[in-house]
Structure formats: structure tokens, C-alpha cells
């Protein structure tokens, strides 16, 4: 479970940080107000870029924490600048990188309780949580962040999206 989660999150978040750096350079070079990119959406009912990045980080941290039996961390930083988003990614990478690999043992068979005490409370097995919920959610938000930047003219491609593997 660790091998199917943490290294995947690490690869994609590192790539996302690189994409954000290219987006910031694109804004500077094109004399584009950074907020125009940070608040970009593909459609009015979608979350903007900054929130896509924040949610991707939240999924990487919360999925990893739950599988490891650790407390889900709260991130107190903002997301008003590209630097803020890169700090959020760095904090997420530090958190998931610090989890004990052995803590993931048996997590595929462990039952997890999501949103306890709310109308959306749900019990789910660890393997289903990772493979059918956590990873798809994470990839949706990383991909949407990439798509928003590509749509707005940032010169990025598949290699940027994938990062080092």
C-alpha cells in the first residue's frame, strides 16, 4: 500500500511544483498578473487553479495519513501566490515522506471511517479507499491544474506532467 501511494504522490507533486514554476515564469515573461493564472478556471462552476493544487495536496496527505494510521495534518499556509502553492507542496512532501513505511502494513485490509458523524459518513476498506477513491481524486486535481495552465498558454507537456520516474 505504501508503494502504491506515497511514491506516486511524491512523483506527481514534484512534477506539479515544476509546472507551477513554469507557470510563474510564463506570467513574468508575458507580463501576466499571476492572480489571473492562479484563479483560472475552465468553466465558471469549477475550482480555480490554486484550489486544484490545494485539493491535490490535501488528498496526498490525507490518504497517506489514513493508510498509515496517522493523524491527517492541517496546513495553515495560504495559496495566494505561486510560492505559497510550492510551499504547500513542499509541506505535503515532507509529511508523506516522513511516514513510517511499516505503518502501511495491513492497511489494504483495514476498514477506514470517512467523514465520521456527518451525513456523508462512510466505511471503506483501505485498498478500495486508495485505488477507487484516493488516487482517482488526486489525479483528477493534478490533471485539472495541468490543464488549466496548458489552456492558458503555459508551455508544458506530458514530460512536465509526469515528472521524474
PDB file of C-alpha atoms in Angstrom:
ATOM      1  CA  UNK A   1       0.000   0.000   0.000  1.00  0.00           C
ATOM      2  CA  UNK A   2       2.882   2.351   0.688  1.00  0.00           C
ATOM      3  CA  UNK A   3       4.453   1.584  -2.699  1.00  0.00           C
ATOM      4  CA  UNK A   4       1.154   2.264  -4.462  1.00  0.00           C
ATOM      5  CA  UNK A   5       0.588   5.570  -2.716  1.00  0.00           C
ATOM      6  CA  UNK A   6       3.449   7.631  -1.309  1.00  0.00           C
ATOM      7  CA  UNK A   7       5.906   7.301  -4.233  1.00  0.00           C
ATOM      8  CA  UNK A   8       3.096   8.093  -6.681  1.00  0.00           C
ATOM      9  CA  UNK A   9       2.111  11.187  -4.707  1.00  0.00           C
ATOM     10  CA  UNK A  10       5.767  12.230  -4.449  1.00  0.00           C
ATOM     11  CA  UNK A  11       6.397  11.930  -8.184  1.00  0.00           C
ATOM     12  CA  UNK A  12       3.287  13.824  -9.217  1.00  0.00           C
ATOM     13  CA  UNK A  13       3.565  16.562  -6.581  1.00  0.00           C
ATOM     14  CA  UNK A  14       7.203  17.192  -7.509  1.00  0.00           C
ATOM     15  CA  UNK A  15       6.109  17.457 -11.143  1.00  0.00           C
ATOM     16  CA  UNK A  16       3.273  19.794 -10.161  1.00  0.00           C
ATOM     17  CA  UNK A  17       5.752  22.050  -8.347  1.00  0.00           C
ATOM     18  CA  UNK A  18       7.798  22.188 -11.548  1.00  0.00           C
ATOM     19  CA  UNK A  19       4.727  23.034 -13.599  1.00  0.00           C
ATOM     20  CA  UNK A  20       3.881  25.845 -11.177  1.00  0.00           C
ATOM     21  CA  UNK A  21       7.400  27.249 -11.533  1.00  0.00           C
ATOM     22  CA  UNK A  22       6.990  27.277 -15.307  1.00  0.00           C
ATOM     23  CA  UNK A  23       3.613  28.974 -14.912  1.00  0.00           C
ATOM     24  CA  UNK A  24       5.109  31.675 -12.731  1.00  0.00           C
ATOM     25  CA  UNK A  25       7.896  32.276 -15.265  1.00  0.00           C
ATOM     26  CA  UNK A  26       5.267  32.400 -18.018  1.00  0.00           C
ATOM     27  CA  UNK A  27       3.388  35.075 -16.086  1.00  0.00           C
ATOM     28  CA  UNK A  28       6.526  37.153 -15.540  1.00  0.00           C
ATOM     29  CA  UNK A  29       7.703  36.800 -19.148  1.00  0.00           C
ATOM     30  CA  UNK A  30       4.264  37.590 -20.553  1.00  0.00           C
ATOM     31  CA  UNK A  31       3.575  40.394 -18.100  1.00  0.00           C
ATOM     32  CA  UNK A  32       0.515  38.465 -16.908  1.00  0.00           C
ATOM     33  CA  UNK A  33      -0.845  39.150 -13.448  1.00  0.00           C
ATOM     34  CA  UNK A  34      -0.119  35.913 -11.504  1.00  0.00           C
ATOM     35  CA  UNK A  35      -3.613  36.010  -9.993  1.00  0.00           C
ATOM     36  CA  UNK A  36      -5.050  35.599 -13.488  1.00  0.00           C
ATOM     37  CA  UNK A  37      -3.456  32.155 -13.663  1.00  0.00           C
ATOM     38  CA  UNK A  38      -3.990  31.265 -10.003  1.00  0.00           C
ATOM     39  CA  UNK A  39      -7.700  31.979 -10.322  1.00  0.00           C
ATOM     40  CA  UNK A  40      -8.089  30.491 -13.822  1.00  0.00           C
ATOM     41  CA  UNK A  41     -10.951  28.075 -14.420  1.00  0.00           C
ATOM     42  CA  UNK A  42     -12.020  26.084 -17.449  1.00  0.00           C
ATOM     43  CA  UNK A  43     -15.664  26.764 -16.633  1.00  0.00           C
ATOM     44  CA  UNK A  44     -17.305  29.024 -14.039  1.00  0.00           C
ATOM     45  CA  UNK A  45     -18.508  26.145 -11.841  1.00  0.00           C
ATOM     46  CA  UNK A  46     -15.019  24.652 -11.492  1.00  0.00           C
ATOM     47  CA  UNK A  47     -12.479  25.365  -8.776  1.00  0.00           C
ATOM     48  CA  UNK A  48      -9.621  27.680  -9.819  1.00  0.00           C
ATOM     49  CA  UNK A  49      -6.014  26.556 -10.213  1.00  0.00           C
ATOM     50  CA  UNK A  50      -4.953  27.432  -6.660  1.00  0.00           C
ATOM     51  CA  UNK A  51      -7.738  25.320  -5.180  1.00  0.00           C
ATOM     52  CA  UNK A  52      -6.950  22.412  -7.528  1.00  0.00           C
ATOM     53  CA  UNK A  53      -3.390  22.379  -6.189  1.00  0.00           C
ATOM     54  CA  UNK A  54      -4.576  22.665  -2.606  1.00  0.00           C
ATOM     55  CA  UNK A  55      -7.001  19.751  -3.014  1.00  0.00           C
ATOM     56  CA  UNK A  56      -4.342  17.581  -4.682  1.00  0.00           C
ATOM     57  CA  UNK A  57      -2.063  18.193  -1.691  1.00  0.00           C
ATOM     58  CA  UNK A  58      -4.893  17.501   0.739  1.00  0.00           C
ATOM     59  CA  UNK A  59      -5.613  14.157  -0.917  1.00  0.00           C
ATOM     60  CA  UNK A  60      -1.957  13.120  -0.949  1.00  0.00           C
ATOM     61  CA  UNK A  61      -1.609  13.934   2.743  1.00  0.00           C
ATOM     62  CA  UNK A  62      -4.952  12.592   3.972  1.00  0.00           C
ATOM     63  CA  UNK A  63      -4.865   9.341   2.019  1.00  0.00           C
ATOM     64  CA  UNK A  64      -1.300   8.648   3.137  1.00  0.00           C
ATOM     65  CA  UNK A  65      -2.109   9.541   6.750  1.00  0.00           C
ATOM     66  CA  UNK A  66      -5.194   7.349   6.919  1.00  0.00           C
ATOM     67  CA  UNK A  67      -3.403   4.381   5.389  1.00  0.00           C
ATOM     68  CA  UNK A  68      -0.541   4.806   7.860  1.00  0.00           C
ATOM     69  CA  UNK A  69      -2.902   5.235  10.802  1.00  0.00           C
ATOM     70  CA  UNK A  70      -1.572   8.761  11.384  1.00  0.00           C
ATOM     71  CA  UNK A  71      -3.365  11.998  12.133  1.00  0.00           C
ATOM     72  CA  UNK A  72      -4.393  13.899   8.997  1.00  0.00           C
ATOM     73  CA  UNK A  73      -2.330  17.100   9.063  1.00  0.00           C
ATOM     74  CA  UNK A  74      -3.779  20.587   8.842  1.00  0.00           C
ATOM     75  CA  UNK A  75      -1.923  23.023   6.615  1.00  0.00           C
ATOM     76  CA  UNK A  76      -2.080  26.619   7.773  1.00  0.00           C
ATOM     77  CA  UNK A  77      -0.395  28.355   4.817  1.00  0.00           C
ATOM     78  CA  UNK A  78      -2.114  30.309   2.095  1.00  0.00           C
ATOM     79  CA  UNK A  79      -2.464  29.815  -1.621  1.00  0.00           C
ATOM     80  CA  UNK A  80      -2.453  33.377  -2.955  1.00  0.00           C
ATOM     81  CA  UNK A  81       0.867  33.076  -4.824  1.00  0.00           C
ATOM     82  CA  UNK A  82       2.819  30.505  -6.763  1.00  0.00           C
ATOM     83  CA  UNK A  83       5.347  30.482  -3.909  1.00  0.00           C
ATOM     84  CA  UNK A  84       2.527  29.698  -1.448  1.00  0.00           C
ATOM     85  CA  UNK A  85       1.449  26.730  -3.554  1.00  0.00           C
ATOM     86  CA  UNK A  86       5.003  25.416  -3.842  1.00  0.00           C
ATOM     87  CA  UNK A  87       5.356  25.696  -0.039  1.00  0.00           C
ATOM     88  CA  UNK A  88       2.148  23.705   0.344  1.00  0.00           C
ATOM     89  CA  UNK A  89       3.541  21.033  -1.957  1.00  0.00           C
ATOM     90  CA  UNK A  90       6.840  21.008  -0.039  1.00  0.00           C
ATOM     91  CA  UNK A  91       4.984  20.616   3.278  1.00  0.00           C
ATOM     92  CA  UNK A  92       2.924  17.769   1.848  1.00  0.00           C
ATOM     93  CA  UNK A  93       6.033  16.040   0.501  1.00  0.00           C
ATOM     94  CA  UNK A  94       7.754  16.412   3.879  1.00  0.00           C
ATOM     95  CA  UNK A  95       4.751  14.954   5.683  1.00  0.00           C
ATOM     96  CA  UNK A  96       4.220  11.926   3.449  1.00  0.00           C
ATOM     97  CA  UNK A  97       7.960  11.330   3.192  1.00  0.00           C
ATOM     98  CA  UNK A  98       8.170  11.196   6.976  1.00  0.00           C
ATOM     99  CA  UNK A  99       5.559   8.476   7.400  1.00  0.00           C
ATOM    100  CA  UNK A 100       6.866   5.103   8.555  1.00  0.00           C
ATOM    101  CA  UNK A 101       6.670   2.599   5.705  1.00  0.00           C
ATOM    102  CA  UNK A 102       5.846  -0.188   8.191  1.00  0.00           C
ATOM    103  CA  UNK A 103       2.776   1.736   9.351  1.00  0.00           C
ATOM    104  CA  UNK A 104       1.172   0.946   5.980  1.00  0.00           C
ATOM    105  CA  UNK A 105       1.406  -2.817   6.594  1.00  0.00           C
ATOM    106  CA  UNK A 106      -2.056  -4.344   6.565  1.00  0.00           C
ATOM    107  CA  UNK A 107      -3.714  -1.075   5.582  1.00  0.00           C
ATOM    108  CA  UNK A 108      -5.244  -2.625   2.477  1.00  0.00           C
ATOM    109  CA  UNK A 109      -7.441  -4.814   4.676  1.00  0.00           C
ATOM    110  CA  UNK A 110      -8.071  -2.172   7.346  1.00  0.00           C
ATOM    111  CA  UNK A 111     -11.510  -0.546   7.417  1.00  0.00           C
ATOM    112  CA  UNK A 112     -11.451   3.246   7.346  1.00  0.00           C
ATOM    113  CA  UNK A 113     -14.178   5.569   8.565  1.00  0.00           C
ATOM    114  CA  UNK A 114     -14.535   8.685   6.436  1.00  0.00           C
ATOM    115  CA  UNK A 115     -16.386  11.832   7.497  1.00  0.00           C
ATOM    116  CA  UNK A 116     -17.490  10.377  10.840  1.00  0.00           C
ATOM    117  CA  UNK A 117     -20.597  11.831  12.402  1.00  0.00           C
ATOM    118  CA  UNK A 118     -21.747  13.520   9.209  1.00  0.00           C
ATOM    119  CA  UNK A 119     -24.433  12.585   6.686  1.00  0.00           C
ATOM    120  CA  UNK A 120     -21.586  11.575   4.353  1.00  0.00           C
ATOM    121  CA  UNK A 121     -20.101   9.082   6.833  1.00  0.00           C
ATOM    122  CA  UNK A 122     -18.746   6.037   5.027  1.00  0.00           C
ATOM    123  CA  UNK A 123     -16.811   2.896   5.860  1.00  0.00           C
ATOM    124  CA  UNK A 124     -14.429   1.612   3.219  1.00  0.00           C
ATOM    125  CA  UNK A 125     -11.581  -0.869   3.041  1.00  0.00           C
ATOM    126  CA  UNK A 126      -8.089   0.570   2.744  1.00  0.00           C
ATOM    127  CA  UNK A 127      -7.392  -0.926  -0.686  1.00  0.00           C
ATOM    128  CA  UNK A 128     -10.651   0.383  -2.149  1.00  0.00           C
ATOM    129  CA  UNK A 129     -10.034   3.734  -0.479  1.00  0.00           C
ATOM    130  CA  UNK A 130      -6.669   4.090  -2.184  1.00  0.00           C
ATOM    131  CA  UNK A 131      -7.404   2.584  -5.590  1.00  0.00           C
ATOM    132  CA  UNK A 132     -11.032   3.561  -6.191  1.00  0.00           C
ATOM    133  CA  UNK A 133     -11.189   6.872  -4.353  1.00  0.00           C
ATOM    134  CA  UNK A 134      -7.921   8.456  -3.210  1.00  0.00           C
ATOM    135  CA  UNK A 135      -5.763   8.046  -6.303  1.00  0.00           C
ATOM    136  CA  UNK A 136      -8.519   8.965  -8.795  1.00  0.00           C
ATOM    137  CA  UNK A 137      -9.354  12.091  -6.783  1.00  0.00           C
ATOM    138  CA  UNK A 138      -5.682  13.065  -6.558  1.00  0.00           C
ATOM    139  CA  UNK A 139      -5.077  12.566 -10.280  1.00  0.00           C
ATOM    140  CA  UNK A 140      -8.231  14.480 -11.182  1.00  0.00           C
ATOM    141  CA  UNK A 141      -6.997  17.587  -9.377  1.00  0.00           C
ATOM    142  CA  UNK A 142      -3.375  17.324 -10.581  1.00  0.00           C
ATOM    143  CA  UNK A 143      -4.586  16.847 -14.150  1.00  0.00           C
ATOM    144  CA  UNK A 144      -7.020  19.743 -13.883  1.00  0.00           C
ATOM    145  CA  UNK A 145      -4.239  22.010 -12.587  1.00  0.00           C
ATOM    146  CA  UNK A 146      -2.064  20.975 -15.536  1.00  0.00           C
ATOM    147  CA  UNK A 147      -4.936  21.501 -17.994  1.00  0.00           C
ATOM    148  CA  UNK A 148      -5.715  24.961 -16.634  1.00  0.00           C
ATOM    149  CA  UNK A 149      -2.130  26.071 -17.162  1.00  0.00           C
ATOM    150  CA  UNK A 150      -1.809  24.470 -20.586  1.00  0.00           C
ATOM    151  CA  UNK A 151      -5.101  26.072 -21.635  1.00  0.00           C
ATOM    152  CA  UNK A 152      -3.701  29.435 -20.539  1.00  0.00           C
ATOM    153  CA  UNK A 153      -0.645  29.146 -22.738  1.00  0.00           C
ATOM    154  CA  UNK A 154       1.988  27.803 -20.346  1.00  0.00           C
ATOM    155  CA  UNK A 155       4.487  25.802 -22.420  1.00  0.00           C
ATOM    156  CA  UNK A 156       4.241  22.473 -20.633  1.00  0.00           C
ATOM    157  CA  UNK A 157       3.805  18.956 -21.918  1.00  0.00           C
ATOM    158  CA  UNK A 158       3.468  15.351 -20.876  1.00  0.00           C
ATOM    159  CA  UNK A 159       7.044  15.188 -19.580  1.00  0.00           C
ATOM    160  CA  UNK A 160       6.286  18.117 -17.254  1.00  0.00           C
ATOM    161  CA  UNK A 161       3.088  16.446 -16.063  1.00  0.00           C
ATOM    162  CA  UNK A 162       4.783  13.109 -15.385  1.00  0.00           C
ATOM    163  CA  UNK A 163       7.932  14.427 -13.755  1.00  0.00           C
ATOM    164  CA  UNK A 164      10.869  12.154 -12.964  1.00  0.00           C
ATOM    165  CA  UNK A 165      10.152   8.457 -12.667  1.00  0.00           C
TER     166      UNK A 165
END
